[in-house]
XYZ file of C-alpha atoms in Angstrom:
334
model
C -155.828 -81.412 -54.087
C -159.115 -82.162 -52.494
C -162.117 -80.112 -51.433
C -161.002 -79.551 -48.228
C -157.526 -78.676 -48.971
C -158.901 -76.063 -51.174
C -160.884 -74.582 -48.899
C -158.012 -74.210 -46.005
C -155.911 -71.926 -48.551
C -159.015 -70.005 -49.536
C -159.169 -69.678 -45.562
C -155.482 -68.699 -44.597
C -155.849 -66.528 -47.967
C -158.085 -64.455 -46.394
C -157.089 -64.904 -42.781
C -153.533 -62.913 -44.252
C -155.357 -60.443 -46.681
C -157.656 -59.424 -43.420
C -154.236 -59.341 -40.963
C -152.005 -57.397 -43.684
C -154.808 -55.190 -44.151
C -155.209 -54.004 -40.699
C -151.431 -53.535 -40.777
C -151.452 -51.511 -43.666
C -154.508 -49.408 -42.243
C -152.243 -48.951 -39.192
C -149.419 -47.662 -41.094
C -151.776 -45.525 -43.050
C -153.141 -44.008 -40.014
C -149.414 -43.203 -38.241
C -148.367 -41.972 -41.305
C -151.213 -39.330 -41.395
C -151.413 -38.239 -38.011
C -147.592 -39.033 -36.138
C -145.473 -36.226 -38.050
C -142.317 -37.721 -37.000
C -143.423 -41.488 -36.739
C -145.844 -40.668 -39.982
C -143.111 -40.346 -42.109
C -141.056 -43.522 -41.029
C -144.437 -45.477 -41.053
C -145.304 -43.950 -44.871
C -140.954 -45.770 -46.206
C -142.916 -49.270 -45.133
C -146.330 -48.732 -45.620
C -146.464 -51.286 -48.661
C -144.606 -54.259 -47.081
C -147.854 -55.969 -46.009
C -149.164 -55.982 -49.411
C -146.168 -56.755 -50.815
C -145.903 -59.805 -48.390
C -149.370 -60.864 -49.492
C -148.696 -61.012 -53.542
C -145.541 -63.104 -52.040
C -147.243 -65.731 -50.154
C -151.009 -65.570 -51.531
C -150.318 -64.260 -54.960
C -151.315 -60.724 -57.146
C -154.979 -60.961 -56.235
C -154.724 -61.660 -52.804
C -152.859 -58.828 -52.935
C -154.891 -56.486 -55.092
C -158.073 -57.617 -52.840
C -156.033 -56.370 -49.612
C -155.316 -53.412 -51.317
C -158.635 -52.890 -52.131
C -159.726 -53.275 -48.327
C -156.678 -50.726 -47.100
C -157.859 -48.131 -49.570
C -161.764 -48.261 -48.342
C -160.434 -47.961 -44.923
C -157.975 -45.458 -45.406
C -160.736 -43.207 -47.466
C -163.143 -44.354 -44.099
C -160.153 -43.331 -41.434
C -158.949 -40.417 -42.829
C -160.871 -38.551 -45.519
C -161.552 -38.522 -48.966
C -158.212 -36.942 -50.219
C -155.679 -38.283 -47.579
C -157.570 -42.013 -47.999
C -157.678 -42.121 -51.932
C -153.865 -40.654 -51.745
C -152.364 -43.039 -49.656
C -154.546 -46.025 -50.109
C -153.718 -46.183 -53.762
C -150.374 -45.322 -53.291
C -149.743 -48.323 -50.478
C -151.942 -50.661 -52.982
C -150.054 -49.740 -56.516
C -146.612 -50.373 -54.743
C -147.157 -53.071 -52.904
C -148.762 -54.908 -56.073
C -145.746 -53.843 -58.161
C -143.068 -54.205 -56.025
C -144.089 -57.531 -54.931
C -144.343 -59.022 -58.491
C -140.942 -57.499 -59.424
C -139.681 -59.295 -55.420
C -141.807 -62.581 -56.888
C -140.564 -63.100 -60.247
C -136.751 -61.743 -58.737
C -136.417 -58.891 -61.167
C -133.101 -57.047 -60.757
C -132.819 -54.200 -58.270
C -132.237 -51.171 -60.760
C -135.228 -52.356 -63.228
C -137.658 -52.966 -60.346
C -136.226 -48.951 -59.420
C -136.912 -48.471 -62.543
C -140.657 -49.685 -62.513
C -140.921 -48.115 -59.065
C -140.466 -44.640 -60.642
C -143.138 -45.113 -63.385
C -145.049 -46.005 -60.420
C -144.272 -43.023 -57.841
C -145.286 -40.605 -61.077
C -148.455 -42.360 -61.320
C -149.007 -41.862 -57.335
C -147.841 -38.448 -57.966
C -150.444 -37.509 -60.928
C -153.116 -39.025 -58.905
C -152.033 -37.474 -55.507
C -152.522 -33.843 -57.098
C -155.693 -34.718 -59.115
C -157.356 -36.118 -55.863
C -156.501 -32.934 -54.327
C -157.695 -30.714 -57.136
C -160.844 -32.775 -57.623
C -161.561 -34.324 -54.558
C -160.340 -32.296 -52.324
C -161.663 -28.568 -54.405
C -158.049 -27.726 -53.720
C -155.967 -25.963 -56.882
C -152.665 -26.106 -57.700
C -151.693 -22.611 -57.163
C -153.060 -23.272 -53.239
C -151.272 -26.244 -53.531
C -147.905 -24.186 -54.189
C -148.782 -21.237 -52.050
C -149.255 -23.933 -49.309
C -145.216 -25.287 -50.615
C -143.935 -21.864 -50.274
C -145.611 -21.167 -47.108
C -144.290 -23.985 -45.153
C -140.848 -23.218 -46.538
C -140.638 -19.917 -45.327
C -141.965 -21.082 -42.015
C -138.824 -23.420 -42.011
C -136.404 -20.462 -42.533
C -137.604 -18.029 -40.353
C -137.586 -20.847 -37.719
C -133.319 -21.266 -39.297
C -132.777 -17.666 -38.763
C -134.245 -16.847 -35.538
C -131.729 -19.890 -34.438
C -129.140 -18.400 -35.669
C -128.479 -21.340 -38.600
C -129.337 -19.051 -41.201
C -126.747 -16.772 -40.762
C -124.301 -19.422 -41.175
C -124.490 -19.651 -45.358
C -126.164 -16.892 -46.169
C -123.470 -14.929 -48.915
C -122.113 -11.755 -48.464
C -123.895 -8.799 -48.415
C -127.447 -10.723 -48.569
C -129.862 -10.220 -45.869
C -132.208 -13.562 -44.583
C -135.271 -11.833 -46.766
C -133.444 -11.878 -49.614
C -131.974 -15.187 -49.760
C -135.287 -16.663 -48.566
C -136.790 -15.023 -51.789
C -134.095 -16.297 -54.090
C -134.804 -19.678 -52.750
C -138.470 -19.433 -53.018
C -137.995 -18.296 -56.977
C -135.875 -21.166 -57.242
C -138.587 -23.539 -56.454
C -140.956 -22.131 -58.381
C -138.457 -22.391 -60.960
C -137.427 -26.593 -60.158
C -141.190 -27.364 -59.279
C -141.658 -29.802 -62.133
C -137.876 -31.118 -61.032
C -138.942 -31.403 -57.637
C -142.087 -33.726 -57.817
C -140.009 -36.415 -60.274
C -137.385 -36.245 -57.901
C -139.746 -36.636 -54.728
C -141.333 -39.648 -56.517
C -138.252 -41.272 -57.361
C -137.004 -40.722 -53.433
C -140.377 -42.354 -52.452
C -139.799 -45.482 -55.131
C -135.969 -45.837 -54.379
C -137.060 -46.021 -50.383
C -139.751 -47.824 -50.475
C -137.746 -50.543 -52.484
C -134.898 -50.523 -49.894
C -136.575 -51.066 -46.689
C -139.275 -53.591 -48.487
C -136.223 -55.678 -49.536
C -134.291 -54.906 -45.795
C -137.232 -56.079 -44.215
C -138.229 -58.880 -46.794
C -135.070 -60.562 -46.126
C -135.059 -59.945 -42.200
C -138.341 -62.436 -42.506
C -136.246 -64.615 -44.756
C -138.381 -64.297 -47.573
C -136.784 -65.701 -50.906
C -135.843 -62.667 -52.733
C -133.565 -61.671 -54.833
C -131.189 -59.498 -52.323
C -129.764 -55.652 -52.937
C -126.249 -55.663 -53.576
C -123.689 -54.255 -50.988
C -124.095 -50.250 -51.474
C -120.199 -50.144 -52.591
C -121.838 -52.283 -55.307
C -123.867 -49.665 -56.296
C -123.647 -49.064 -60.441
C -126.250 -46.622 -62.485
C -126.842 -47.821 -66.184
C -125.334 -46.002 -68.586
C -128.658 -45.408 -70.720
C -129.762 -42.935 -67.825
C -127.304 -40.333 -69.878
C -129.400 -39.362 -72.136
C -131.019 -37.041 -69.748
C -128.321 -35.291 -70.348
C -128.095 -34.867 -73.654
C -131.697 -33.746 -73.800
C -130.179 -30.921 -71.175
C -127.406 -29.907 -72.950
C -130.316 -29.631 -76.204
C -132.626 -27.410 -74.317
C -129.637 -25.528 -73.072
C -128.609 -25.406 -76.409
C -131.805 -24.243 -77.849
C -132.303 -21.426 -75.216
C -129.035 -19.898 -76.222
C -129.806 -20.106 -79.833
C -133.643 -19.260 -79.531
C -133.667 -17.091 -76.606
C -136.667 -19.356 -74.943
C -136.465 -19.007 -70.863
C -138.469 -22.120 -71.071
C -135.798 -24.294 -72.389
C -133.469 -23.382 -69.592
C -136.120 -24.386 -67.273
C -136.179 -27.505 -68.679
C -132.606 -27.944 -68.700
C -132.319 -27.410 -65.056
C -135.110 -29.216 -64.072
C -133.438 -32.620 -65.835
C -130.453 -31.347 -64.090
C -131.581 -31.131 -61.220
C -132.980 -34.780 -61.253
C -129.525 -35.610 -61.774
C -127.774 -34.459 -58.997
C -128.437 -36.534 -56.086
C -128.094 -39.786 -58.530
C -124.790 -38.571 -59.358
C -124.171 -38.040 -55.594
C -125.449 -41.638 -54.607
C -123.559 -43.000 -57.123
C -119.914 -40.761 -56.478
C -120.227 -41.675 -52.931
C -120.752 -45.291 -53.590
C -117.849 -45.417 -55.996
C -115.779 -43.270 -53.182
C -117.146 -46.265 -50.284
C -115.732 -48.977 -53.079
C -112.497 -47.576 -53.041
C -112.337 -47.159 -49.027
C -113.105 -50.965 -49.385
C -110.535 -51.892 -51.965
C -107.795 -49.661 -50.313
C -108.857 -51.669 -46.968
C -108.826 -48.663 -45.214
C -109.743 -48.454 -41.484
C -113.197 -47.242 -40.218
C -111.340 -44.454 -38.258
C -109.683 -43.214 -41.434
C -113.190 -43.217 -43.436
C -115.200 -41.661 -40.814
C -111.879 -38.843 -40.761
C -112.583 -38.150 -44.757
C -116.055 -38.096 -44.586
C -115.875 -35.556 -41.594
C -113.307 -33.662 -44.064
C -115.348 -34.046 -46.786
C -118.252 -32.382 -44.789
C -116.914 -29.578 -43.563
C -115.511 -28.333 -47.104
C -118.450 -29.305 -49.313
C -118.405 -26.780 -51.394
C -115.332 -28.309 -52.970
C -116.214 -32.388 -52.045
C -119.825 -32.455 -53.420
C -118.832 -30.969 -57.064
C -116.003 -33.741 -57.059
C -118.075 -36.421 -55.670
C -120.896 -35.626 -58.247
C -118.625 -35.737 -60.903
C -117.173 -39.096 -60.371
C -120.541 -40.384 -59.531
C -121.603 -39.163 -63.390
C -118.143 -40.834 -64.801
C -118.894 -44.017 -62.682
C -121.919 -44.033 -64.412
C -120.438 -43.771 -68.164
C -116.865 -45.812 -67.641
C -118.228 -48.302 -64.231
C -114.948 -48.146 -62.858
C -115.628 -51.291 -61.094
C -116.301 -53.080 -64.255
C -112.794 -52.304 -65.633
C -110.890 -52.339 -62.164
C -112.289 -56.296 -61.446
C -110.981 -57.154 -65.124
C -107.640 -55.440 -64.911
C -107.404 -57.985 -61.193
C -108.481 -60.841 -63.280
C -105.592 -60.682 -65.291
C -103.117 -59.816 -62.674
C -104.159 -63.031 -60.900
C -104.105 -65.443 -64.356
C -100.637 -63.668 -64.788
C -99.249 -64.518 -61.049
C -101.002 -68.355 -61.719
């Protein structure tokens, strides 16, 4: 490679880290001040990084990264700039060396999460310190905007609609209010692992619209949880353990907090066992679409079930053992 060769990358190198940047900044900007759009714009935010470290390499990308954060800080504040700037900089960096060296789809989840938390710790620490704001405003501010959205339910009428018997709106806002205080902890790990898991999709949607080589998600009805994530549960069935034994509120806390972590992976993973089944049964899309509607309009008896074979999926992947017990059919019939 000569001279001049050289110096043509180092020029489209930082003809793409100056165009990506300005996207991300973009994205940055609609995520802060579009509510609607904003939130759309925040799932994607880290794609032009993340196509950077895959055409330019990891500092290309870290040196656009380093450009979005300045002009996110510049754009839109100290706390909202160092927030999202580092967040669309630490996943775009991570997620496009996992997308680079075509690590599998539940350990680059898996680093994603580490990641969110990281975003996470630094998202409350810039507002503490940067921003003078503490954590109990922080909370206050939770709670506030969540009784805003119920009031806004019941003068609409929707509240009515599941509140239990003999509970007035007040009351069930307050139980639900206690109950965040009480999943707080429960609810940041899971909003961070929503953000990674997200993020991740529509990177790799979009990725492979643009025919990037990448190694693709599987079909959801592929869908399959390790069975290592289980020992979550042990630790909660410990702590619930230990509460009984010691008396400790705290260890019931910390119980339902893992629990609660839980849930919706069981539920992503009972539906896509459920969608695998549809698919093996070769059922039509009219018969689906009738028992999902079903399953809707008596979840309080389909979301228990679905959760729990989403947890036994996890354990036993019935996928696993139904392709093997087809195998074997199809040796015996050749």
């Amino acid at each position: 490679m000569n001279i001049n060769e050289i110096k043509q990358g180092s020029v489209y190198t930082l003809a793409d880290c100056g165009i990506f940047a300005a996207l991300g900044v973009v994205l940055v900007l609609v995520s802060t001040y579009i509510p609607l759009l904003g939130f759309l714009a925040a799932l994607v935010w880290s794609v032009p990084v993340i196509i950077v470290v895959l055409r330019r390499g990891v500092g290309a990308g870290i040196l656009t990264s380093v450009v979005v954060f300045m002009l996110s800080v510049l754009f839109t504040g100290p706390v909202m700039g160092v927030v999202s700037g580092i967040t669309v900089g630490v996943f775009g960096i991570a997620y496009g060396i996992c997308f680079k060296k075509k690590i599998s789809p539940g350990k680059t989840l898996f680093i994603g999460t580490i990641v969110a938390g990281l975003v996470t710790v630094i998202t409350l620490t810039a507002s503490m310190f940067i921003g003078n704001i503490p954590i109990n405003s922080l909370i206050q501010s939770a709670e506030d905007s969540f009784r805003e959205i119920f009031a806004t339910y019941d003068e609409m009428g929707l509240l009515a609609q599941v509140l239990p018997a003999g509970v007035s709106s007040n009351e069930y806002i307050a139980e639900v209010i206690d109950m965040f205080r009480r999943l707080l902890p429960g609810v940041f790990i899971l909003a961070a692992m929503s953000m990674a898991a997200l993020n991740y999709v529509f990177a790799a949607l979009i990725l492979k619209k643009f025919q990037f080589d990448i190694r693709p998600l599987p079909l959801f009805r592929e869908w399959h949880f390790p069975w290592w994530i289980m020992w979550g549960i042990a630790v909660v069935l410990a702590a619930y353990l230990m509460g009984k034994q010691l008396g400790g509120e705290n260890y019931f806390l910390i119980a339902q907090n893992i629990l609660y972590i839980y849930l919706p992976i069981f539920m992503v993973s009972g539906v896509s066992i459920i969608t695998y089944f549809f698919h093996m049964w070769k059922l039509s899309n009219g018969i689906r679409g009738i028992i999902w509607v079903i399953a809707v309009l008596f979840m309080s008896f389909s979301l228990p079930f679905i959760i729990l074979m989403g947890a036994i999926d996890t354990v036993l992947d019935y996928r696993k053992h139904l392709q093997k017990i087809t195998n074997e059919l199809n040796k015996k019939v050749e």
